[in-house]
mmCIF file of C-alpha atoms and ligand atoms in Angstrom:
data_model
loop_
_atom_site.group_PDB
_atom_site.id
_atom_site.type_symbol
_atom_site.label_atom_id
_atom_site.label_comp_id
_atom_site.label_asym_id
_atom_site.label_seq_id
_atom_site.Cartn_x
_atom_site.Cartn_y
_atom_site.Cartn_z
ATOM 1 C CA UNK N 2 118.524 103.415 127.551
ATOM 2 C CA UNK N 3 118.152 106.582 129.781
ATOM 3 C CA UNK N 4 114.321 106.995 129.636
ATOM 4 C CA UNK N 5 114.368 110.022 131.665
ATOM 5 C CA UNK N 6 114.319 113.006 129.378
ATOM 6 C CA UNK N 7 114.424 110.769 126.385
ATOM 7 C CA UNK N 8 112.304 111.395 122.867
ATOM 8 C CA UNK N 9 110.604 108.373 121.863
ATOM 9 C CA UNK N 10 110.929 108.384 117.968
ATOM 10 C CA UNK N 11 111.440 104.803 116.614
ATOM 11 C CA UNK N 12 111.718 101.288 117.989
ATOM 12 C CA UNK N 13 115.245 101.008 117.196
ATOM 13 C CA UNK N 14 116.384 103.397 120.473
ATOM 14 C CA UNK N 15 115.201 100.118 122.446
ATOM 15 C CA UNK N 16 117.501 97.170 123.760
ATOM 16 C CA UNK N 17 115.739 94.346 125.115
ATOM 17 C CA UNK N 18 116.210 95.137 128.670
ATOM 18 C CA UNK N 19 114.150 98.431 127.976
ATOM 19 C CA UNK N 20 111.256 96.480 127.040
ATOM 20 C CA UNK N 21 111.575 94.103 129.994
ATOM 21 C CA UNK N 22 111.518 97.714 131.940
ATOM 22 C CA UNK N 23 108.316 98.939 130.071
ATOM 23 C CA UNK N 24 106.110 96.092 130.952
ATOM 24 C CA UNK N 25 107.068 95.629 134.385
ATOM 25 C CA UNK N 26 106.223 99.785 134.924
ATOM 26 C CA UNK N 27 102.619 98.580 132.509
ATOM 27 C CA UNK N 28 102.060 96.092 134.885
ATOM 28 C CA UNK N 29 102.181 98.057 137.907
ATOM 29 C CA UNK N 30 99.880 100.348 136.055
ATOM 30 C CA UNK N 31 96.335 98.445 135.804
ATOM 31 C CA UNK N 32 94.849 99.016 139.007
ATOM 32 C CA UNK N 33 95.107 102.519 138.256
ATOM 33 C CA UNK N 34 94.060 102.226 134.648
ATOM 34 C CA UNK N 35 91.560 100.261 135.535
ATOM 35 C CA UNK N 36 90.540 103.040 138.000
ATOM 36 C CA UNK N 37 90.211 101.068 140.900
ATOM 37 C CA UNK N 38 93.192 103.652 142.469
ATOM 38 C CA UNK N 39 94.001 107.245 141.820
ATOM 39 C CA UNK N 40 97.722 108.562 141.934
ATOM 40 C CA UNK N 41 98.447 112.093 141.347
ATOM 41 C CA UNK N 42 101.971 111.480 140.817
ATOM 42 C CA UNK N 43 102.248 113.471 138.005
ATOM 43 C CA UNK N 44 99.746 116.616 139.562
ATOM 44 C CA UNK N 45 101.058 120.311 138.050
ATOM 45 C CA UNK N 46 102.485 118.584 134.383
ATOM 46 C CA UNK N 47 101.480 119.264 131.651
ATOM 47 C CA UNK N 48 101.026 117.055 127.998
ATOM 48 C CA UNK N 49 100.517 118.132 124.600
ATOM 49 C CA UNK N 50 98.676 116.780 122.033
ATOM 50 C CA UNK N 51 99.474 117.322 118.917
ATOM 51 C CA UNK N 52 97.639 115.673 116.132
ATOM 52 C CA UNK N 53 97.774 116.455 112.640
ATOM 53 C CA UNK N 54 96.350 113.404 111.789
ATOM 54 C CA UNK N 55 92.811 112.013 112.334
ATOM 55 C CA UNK N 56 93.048 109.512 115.474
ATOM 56 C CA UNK N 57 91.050 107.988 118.110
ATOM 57 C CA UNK N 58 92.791 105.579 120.639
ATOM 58 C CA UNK N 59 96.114 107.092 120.344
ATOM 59 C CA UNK N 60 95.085 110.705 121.239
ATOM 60 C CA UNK N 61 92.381 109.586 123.583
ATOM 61 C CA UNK N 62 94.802 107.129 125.548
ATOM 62 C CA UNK N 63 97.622 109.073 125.727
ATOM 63 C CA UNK N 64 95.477 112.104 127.208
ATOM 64 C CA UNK N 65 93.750 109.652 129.265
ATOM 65 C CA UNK N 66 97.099 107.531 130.560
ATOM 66 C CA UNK N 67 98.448 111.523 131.364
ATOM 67 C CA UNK N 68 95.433 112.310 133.493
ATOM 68 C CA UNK N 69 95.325 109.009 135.154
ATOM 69 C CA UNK N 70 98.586 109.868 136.432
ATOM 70 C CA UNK N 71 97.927 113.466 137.874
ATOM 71 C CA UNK N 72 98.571 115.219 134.313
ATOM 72 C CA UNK N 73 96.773 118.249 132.374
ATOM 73 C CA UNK N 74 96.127 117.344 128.288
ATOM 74 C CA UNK N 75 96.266 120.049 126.148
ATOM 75 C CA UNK N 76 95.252 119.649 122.542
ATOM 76 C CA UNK N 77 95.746 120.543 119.375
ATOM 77 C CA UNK N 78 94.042 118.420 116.150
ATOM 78 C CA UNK N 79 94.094 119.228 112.886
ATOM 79 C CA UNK N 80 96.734 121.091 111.020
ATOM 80 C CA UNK N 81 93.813 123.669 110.307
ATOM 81 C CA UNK N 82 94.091 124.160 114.285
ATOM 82 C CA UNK N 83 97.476 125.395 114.477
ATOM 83 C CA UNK N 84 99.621 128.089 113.214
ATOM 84 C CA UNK N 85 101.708 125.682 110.922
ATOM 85 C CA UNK N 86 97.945 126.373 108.434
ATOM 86 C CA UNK N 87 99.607 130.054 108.004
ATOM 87 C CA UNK N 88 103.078 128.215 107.903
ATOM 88 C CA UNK N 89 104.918 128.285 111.042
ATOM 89 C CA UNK N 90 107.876 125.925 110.638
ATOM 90 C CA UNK N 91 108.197 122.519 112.699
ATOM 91 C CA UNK N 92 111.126 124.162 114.277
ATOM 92 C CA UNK N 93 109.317 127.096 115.599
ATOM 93 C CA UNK N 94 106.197 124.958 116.807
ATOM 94 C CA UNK N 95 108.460 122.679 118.948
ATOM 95 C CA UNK N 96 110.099 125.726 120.798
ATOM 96 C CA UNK N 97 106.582 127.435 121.470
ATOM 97 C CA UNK N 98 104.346 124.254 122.608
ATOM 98 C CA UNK N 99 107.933 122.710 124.887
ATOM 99 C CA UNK N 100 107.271 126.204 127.043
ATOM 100 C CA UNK N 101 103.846 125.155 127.537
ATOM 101 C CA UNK N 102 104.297 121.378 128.034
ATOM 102 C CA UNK N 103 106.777 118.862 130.037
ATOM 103 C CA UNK N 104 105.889 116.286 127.353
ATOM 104 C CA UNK N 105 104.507 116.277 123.950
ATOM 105 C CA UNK N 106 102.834 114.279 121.826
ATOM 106 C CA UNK N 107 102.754 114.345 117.804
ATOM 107 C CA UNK N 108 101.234 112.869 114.508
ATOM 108 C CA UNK N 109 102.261 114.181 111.728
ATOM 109 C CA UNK N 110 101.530 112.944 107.956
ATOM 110 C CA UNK N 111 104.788 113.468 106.611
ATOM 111 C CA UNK N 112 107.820 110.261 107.906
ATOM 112 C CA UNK N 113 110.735 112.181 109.876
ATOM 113 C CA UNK N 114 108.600 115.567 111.016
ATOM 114 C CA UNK N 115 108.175 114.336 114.357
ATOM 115 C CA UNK N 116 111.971 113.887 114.634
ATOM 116 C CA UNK N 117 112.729 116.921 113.105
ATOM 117 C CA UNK N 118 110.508 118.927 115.527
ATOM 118 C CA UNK N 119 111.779 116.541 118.859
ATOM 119 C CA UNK N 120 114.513 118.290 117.847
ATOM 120 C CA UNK N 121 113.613 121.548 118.047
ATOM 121 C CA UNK N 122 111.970 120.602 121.290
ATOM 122 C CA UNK N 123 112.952 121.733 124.569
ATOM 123 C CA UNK N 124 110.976 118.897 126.257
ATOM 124 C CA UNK N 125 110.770 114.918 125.886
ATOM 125 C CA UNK N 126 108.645 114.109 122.300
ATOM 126 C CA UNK N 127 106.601 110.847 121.606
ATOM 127 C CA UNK N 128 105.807 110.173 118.162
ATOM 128 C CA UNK N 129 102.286 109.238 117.733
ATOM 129 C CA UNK N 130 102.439 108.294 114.073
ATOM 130 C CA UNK N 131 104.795 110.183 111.179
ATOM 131 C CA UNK N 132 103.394 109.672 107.568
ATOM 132 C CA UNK N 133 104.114 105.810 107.045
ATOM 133 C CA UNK N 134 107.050 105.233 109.168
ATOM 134 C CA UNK N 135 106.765 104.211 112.558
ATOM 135 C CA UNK N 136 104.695 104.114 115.854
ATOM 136 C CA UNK N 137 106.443 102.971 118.490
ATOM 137 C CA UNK N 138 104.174 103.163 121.271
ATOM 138 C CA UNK N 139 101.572 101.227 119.408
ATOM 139 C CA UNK N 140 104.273 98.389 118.576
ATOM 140 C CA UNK N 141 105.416 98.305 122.552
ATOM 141 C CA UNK N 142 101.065 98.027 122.930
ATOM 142 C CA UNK N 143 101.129 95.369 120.222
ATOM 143 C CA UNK N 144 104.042 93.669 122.012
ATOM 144 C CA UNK N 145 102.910 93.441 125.291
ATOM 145 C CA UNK N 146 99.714 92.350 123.836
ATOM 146 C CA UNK N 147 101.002 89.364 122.352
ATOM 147 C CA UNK N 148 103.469 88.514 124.911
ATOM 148 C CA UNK N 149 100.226 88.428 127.842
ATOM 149 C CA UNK N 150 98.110 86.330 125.190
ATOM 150 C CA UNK N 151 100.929 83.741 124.000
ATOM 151 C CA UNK N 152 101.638 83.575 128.046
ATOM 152 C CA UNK N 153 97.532 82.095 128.506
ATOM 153 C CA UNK N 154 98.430 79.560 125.479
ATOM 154 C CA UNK N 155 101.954 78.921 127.251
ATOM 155 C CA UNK N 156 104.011 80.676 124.094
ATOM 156 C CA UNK N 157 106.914 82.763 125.172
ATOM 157 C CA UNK N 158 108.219 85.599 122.755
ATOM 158 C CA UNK N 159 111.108 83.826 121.697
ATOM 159 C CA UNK N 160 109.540 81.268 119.642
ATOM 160 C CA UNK N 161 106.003 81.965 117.857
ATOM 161 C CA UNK N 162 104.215 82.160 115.018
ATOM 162 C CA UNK N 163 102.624 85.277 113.684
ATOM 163 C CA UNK N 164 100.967 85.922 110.252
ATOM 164 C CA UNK N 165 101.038 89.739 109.323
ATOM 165 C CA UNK N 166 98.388 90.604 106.800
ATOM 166 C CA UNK N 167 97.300 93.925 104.517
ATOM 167 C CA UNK N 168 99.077 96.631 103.811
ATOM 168 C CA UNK N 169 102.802 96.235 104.674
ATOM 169 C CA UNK N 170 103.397 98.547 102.811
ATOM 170 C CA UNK N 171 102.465 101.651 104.619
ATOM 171 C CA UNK N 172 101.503 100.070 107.771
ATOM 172 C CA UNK N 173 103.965 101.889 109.781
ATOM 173 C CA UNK N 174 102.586 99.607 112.958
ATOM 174 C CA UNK N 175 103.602 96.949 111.261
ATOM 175 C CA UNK N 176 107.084 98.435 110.106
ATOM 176 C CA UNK N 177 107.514 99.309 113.914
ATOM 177 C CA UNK N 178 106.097 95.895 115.390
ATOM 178 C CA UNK N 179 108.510 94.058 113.058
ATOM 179 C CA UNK N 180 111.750 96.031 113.739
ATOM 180 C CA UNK N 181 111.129 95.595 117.274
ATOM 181 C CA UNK N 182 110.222 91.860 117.345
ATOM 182 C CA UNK N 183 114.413 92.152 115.761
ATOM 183 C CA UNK N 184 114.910 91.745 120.014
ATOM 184 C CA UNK N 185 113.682 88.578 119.786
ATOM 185 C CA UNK N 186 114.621 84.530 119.231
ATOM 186 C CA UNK N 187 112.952 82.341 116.708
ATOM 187 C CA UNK N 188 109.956 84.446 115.525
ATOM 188 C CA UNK N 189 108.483 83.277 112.248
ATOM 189 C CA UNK N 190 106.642 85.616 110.489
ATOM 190 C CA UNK N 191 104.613 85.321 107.518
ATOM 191 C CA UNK N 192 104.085 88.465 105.409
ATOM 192 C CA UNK N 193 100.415 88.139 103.346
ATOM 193 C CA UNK N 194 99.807 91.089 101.081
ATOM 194 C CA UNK N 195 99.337 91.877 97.456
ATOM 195 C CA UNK N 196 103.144 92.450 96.327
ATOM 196 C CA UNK N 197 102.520 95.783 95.115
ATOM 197 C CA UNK N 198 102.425 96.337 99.104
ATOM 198 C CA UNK N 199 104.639 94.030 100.392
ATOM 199 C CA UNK N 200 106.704 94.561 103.703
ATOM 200 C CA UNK N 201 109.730 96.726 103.118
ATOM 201 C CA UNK N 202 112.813 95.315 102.101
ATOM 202 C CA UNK N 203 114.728 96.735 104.515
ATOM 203 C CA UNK N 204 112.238 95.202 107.121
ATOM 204 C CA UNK N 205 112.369 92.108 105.741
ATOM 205 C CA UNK N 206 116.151 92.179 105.626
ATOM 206 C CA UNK N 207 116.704 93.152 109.108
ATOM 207 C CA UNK N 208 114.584 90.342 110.664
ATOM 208 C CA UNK N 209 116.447 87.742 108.386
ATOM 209 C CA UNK N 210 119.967 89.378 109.857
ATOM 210 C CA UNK N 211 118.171 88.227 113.500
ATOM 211 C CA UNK N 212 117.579 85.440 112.615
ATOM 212 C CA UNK N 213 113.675 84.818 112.055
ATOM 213 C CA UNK N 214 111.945 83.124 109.607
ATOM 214 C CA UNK N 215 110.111 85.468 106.800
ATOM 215 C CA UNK N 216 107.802 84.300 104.292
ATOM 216 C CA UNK N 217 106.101 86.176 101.832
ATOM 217 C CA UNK N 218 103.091 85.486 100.063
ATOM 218 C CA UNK N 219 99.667 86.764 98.819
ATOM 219 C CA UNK N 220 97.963 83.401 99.606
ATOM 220 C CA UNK N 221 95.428 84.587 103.221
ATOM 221 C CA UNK N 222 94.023 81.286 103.620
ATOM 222 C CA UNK N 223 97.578 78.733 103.836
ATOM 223 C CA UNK N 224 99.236 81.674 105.494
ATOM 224 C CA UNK N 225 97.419 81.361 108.686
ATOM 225 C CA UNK N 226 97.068 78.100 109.207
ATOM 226 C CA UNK N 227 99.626 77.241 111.629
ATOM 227 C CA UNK N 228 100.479 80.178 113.134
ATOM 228 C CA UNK N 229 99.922 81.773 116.820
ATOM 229 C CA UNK N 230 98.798 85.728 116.076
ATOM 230 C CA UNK N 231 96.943 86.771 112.744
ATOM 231 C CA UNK N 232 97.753 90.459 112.605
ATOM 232 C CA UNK N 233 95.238 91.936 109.946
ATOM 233 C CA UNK N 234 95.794 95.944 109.160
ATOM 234 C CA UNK N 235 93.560 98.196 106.596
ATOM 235 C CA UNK N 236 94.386 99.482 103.623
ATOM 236 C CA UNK N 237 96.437 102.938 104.175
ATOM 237 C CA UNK N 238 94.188 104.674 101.923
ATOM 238 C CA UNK N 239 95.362 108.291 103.104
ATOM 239 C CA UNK N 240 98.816 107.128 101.600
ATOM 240 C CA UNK N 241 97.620 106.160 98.107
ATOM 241 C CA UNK N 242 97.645 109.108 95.595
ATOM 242 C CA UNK N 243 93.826 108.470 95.095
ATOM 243 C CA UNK N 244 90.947 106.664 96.617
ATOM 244 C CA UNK N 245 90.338 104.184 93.258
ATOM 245 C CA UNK N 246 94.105 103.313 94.023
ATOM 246 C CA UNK N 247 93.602 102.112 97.350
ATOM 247 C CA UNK N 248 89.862 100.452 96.018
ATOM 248 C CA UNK N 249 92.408 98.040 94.262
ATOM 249 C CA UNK N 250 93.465 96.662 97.276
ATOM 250 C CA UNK N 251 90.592 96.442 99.832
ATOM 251 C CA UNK N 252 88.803 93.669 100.856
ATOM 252 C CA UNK N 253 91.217 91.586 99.107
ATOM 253 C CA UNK N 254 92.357 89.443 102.448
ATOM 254 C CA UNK N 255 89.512 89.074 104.454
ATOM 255 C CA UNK N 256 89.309 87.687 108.098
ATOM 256 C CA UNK N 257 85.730 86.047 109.148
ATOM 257 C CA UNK N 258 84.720 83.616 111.470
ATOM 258 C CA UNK N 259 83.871 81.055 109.104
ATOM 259 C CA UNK N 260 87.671 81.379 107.422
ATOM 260 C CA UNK N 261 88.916 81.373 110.790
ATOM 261 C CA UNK N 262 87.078 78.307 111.982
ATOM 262 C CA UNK N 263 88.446 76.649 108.811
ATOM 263 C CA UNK N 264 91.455 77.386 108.685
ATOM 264 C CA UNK N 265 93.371 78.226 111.891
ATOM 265 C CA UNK N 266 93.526 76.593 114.665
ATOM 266 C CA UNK N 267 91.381 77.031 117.674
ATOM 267 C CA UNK N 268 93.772 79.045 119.839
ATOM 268 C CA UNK N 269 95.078 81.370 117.185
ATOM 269 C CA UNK N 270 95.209 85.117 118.761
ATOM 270 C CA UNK N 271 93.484 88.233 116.355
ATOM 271 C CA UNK N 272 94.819 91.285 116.569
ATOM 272 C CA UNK N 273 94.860 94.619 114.563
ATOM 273 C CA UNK N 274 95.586 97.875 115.354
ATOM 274 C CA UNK N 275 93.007 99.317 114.711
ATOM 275 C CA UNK N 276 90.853 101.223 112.850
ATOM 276 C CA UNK N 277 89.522 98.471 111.072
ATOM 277 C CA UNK N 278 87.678 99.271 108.355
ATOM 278 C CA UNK N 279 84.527 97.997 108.520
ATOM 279 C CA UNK N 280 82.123 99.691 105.439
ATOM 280 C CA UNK N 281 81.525 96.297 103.066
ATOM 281 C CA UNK N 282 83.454 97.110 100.420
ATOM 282 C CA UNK N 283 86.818 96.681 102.516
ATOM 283 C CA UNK N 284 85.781 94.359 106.175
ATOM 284 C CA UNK N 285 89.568 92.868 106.091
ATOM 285 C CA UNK N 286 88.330 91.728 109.600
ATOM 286 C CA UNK N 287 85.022 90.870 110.299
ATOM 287 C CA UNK N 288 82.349 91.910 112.662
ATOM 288 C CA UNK N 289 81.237 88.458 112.978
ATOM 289 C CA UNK N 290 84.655 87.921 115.315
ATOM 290 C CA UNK N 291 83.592 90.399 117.978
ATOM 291 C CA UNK N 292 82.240 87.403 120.265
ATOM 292 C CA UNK N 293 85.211 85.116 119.456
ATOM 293 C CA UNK N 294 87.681 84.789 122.344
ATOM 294 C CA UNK N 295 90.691 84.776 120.039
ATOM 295 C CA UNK N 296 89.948 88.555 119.484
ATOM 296 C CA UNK N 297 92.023 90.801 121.576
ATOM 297 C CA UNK N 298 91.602 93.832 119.172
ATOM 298 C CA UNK N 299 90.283 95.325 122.525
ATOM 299 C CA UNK N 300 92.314 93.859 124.661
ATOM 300 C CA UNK N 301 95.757 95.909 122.797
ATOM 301 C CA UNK N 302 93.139 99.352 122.881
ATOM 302 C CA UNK N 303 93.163 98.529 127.098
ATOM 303 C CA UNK N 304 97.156 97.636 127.291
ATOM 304 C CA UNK N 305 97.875 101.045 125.380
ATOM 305 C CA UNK N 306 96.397 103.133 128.182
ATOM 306 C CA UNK N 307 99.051 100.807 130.838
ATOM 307 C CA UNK N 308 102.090 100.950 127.971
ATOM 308 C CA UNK N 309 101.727 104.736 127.653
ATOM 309 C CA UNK N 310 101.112 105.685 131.312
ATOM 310 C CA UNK N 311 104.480 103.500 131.752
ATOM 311 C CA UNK N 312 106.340 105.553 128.919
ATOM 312 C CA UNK N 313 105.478 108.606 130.869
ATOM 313 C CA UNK N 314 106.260 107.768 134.099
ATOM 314 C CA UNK N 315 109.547 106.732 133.295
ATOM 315 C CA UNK N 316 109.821 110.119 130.342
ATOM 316 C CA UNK N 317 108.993 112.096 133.340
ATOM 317 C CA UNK N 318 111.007 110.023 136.528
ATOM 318 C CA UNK N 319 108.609 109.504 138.723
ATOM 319 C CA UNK N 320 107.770 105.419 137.751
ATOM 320 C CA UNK N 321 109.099 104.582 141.745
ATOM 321 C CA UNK N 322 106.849 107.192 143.191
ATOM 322 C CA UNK N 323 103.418 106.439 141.642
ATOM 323 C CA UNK N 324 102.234 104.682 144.423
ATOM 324 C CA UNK N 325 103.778 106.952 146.967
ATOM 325 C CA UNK N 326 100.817 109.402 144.909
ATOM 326 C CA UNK N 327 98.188 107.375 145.824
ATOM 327 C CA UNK N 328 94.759 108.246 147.179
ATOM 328 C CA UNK N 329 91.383 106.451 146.899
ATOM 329 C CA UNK N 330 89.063 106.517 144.305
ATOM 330 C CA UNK N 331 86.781 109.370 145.716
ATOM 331 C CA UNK N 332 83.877 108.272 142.971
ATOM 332 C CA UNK N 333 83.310 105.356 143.698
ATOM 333 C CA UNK N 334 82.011 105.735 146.947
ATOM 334 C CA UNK N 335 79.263 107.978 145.863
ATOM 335 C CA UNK N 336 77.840 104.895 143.977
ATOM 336 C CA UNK N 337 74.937 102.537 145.286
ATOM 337 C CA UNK N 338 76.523 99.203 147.325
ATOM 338 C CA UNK N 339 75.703 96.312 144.730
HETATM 339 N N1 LIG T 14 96.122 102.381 116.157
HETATM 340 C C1 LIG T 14 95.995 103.709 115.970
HETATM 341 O O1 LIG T 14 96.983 104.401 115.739
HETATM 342 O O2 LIG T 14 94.738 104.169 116.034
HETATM 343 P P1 LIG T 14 94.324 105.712 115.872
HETATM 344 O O3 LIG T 14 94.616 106.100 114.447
HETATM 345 O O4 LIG T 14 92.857 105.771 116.194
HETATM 346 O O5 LIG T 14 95.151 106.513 116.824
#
């Protein structure tokens, strides 16, 4: 695909080859998301922020992969922050914020708003998050993730194991994770959830048309047993029509280090997308993991910042001239020689 210009809406704009082209532009990214260089390659432009959502890492890293590349963030959270509270349309948002911007950024609650108003938009659009559909960018973060950690256990992408646990239902990380593993050879996933919120069927349908493996079950403790990733996610519960609807459902599949240790072996990878929901009542994945190597929970929260400063480099054009931006980290020279 034509990045250049391009909205990113939905995993299923991306060939294989695009992906390739996303990591390589990540990789190049990490010594200046590490901060140990400073391009101003994108100096002058402009991003918008435009949550209507609550979120943490996908806000703050796609403000912070902007400015780490040159950028201003604007911001707007909370529906209660912008006009749409006295019921400006989608439509008319998107023209007014693309004068402002050269790039924009939106959650939105509702699955298909943050196409509708990319298309309103006069500027490229990245969905952050619509209602319980997708989220690409965290799927590219996911993917990226687990290609770098089956790469230390000497995996490739085209043939693992990964065990996708919680709610499948309205996951839409997991919706967008699966779709795009669809690029893939000889995944086998296993799908662990309680079957009132089981993966979608036309998920499941489109990875069985490429080919992969799907099994489906509400048995945690079998289910990860022989597999390379466990992928826990928390219960949705801004989806359910009440909070005693989603009580059903939490804490059922719990991750801990003493199921871990007995039941999966040593080099399995943890991941989750975070927020995990960590008041007692719910804990799908434990605390007691933080130490545990296998955890790279943090590990996908640092590739974001390199997968999103890659999307806009390459939304914007300017992925060749990053270095050519370059100037030294005027900081760090302030601080004491160690
Ligand atoms: N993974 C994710 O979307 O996290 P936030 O809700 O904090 O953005």
């Amino acid at each position: 695909m034509d990045f250049v210009g391009a909205n990113i809406l939905s995993v299923c704009q991306f060939e294989r080859a695009d992906i390739d082209r996303v990591f390589g532009v990540a990789d190049a990214m990490a010594p200046y998301a590490q901060r140990r260089k400073v391009t101003r390659v994108l100096e002058g432009a402009i991003l918008s922020n435009m949550f209507l959502e609550p979120s943490t890492r996908t806000r703050l890293s796609f403000g912070v992969a902007f400015n780490l590349l040159g950028g201003t963030v604007r911001e707007t959270v909370g529906i209660t922050a912008s006009a749409m509270a006295k019921g400006e349309s989608l439509y008319d948002t998107a023209r007014v914020l693309s004068g402002y911007s050269d790039v924009i950024c939106m959650r939105h609650p509702q699955e298909g708003s943050v196409a509708e108003f990319a298309a309103a938009s006069r500027v490229p659009v990245v969905n952050g998050g619509d209602g319980a559909n997708e989220h690409p960018t965290q799927a590219l973060l996911d993917l990226y993730t687990i290609r770098k950690e089956l790469l230390a256990n000497g995996r490739t992408l085209d043939d693992f194991r990964i065990a996708v646990i919680g709610d499948l239902k309205y996951g839409r990380t997991v919706h967008s994770l699966c779709k795009l593993l669809c690029l893939f050879d000889k995944v086998q996933l296993t799908f662990v959830s309680p079957p009132e919120l089981a993966m979608p069927e036309a998920v499941v349908e489109k990875l069985r048309a490429a080919g992969h493996k799907v099994v489906i079950t509400d048995q945690l403790e079998a289910s990860i047993s022989h597999v390379d990733i466990v992928y826990s996610t928390r219960i949705q519960e801004e989806r359910f029509a009440s909070p005693e609807e989603a009580n059903q459902y939490r804490g059922r599949f719990r991750l801990n280090r003493e199921i871990f240790t007995r039941h999966c072996e040593p080099n399995t990878v943890i991941m989750h997308p975070l927020p995990r929901d960590s008041r007692a009542e719910a804990n799908e994945l434990d605390t007691d993991l933080n130490e545990h190597p296998g955890l790279a929970i943090f590990r996908q929260t640092d590739n974001g910042l390199l997968v999103r400063m890659a999307l806009f480099a390459m939304l914007l054009g300017v992925e060749e001239l990053v270095d050519d931006y370059a100037c030294p980290v005027r900081w760090h020279s302030r601080r004491s020689p160690v």
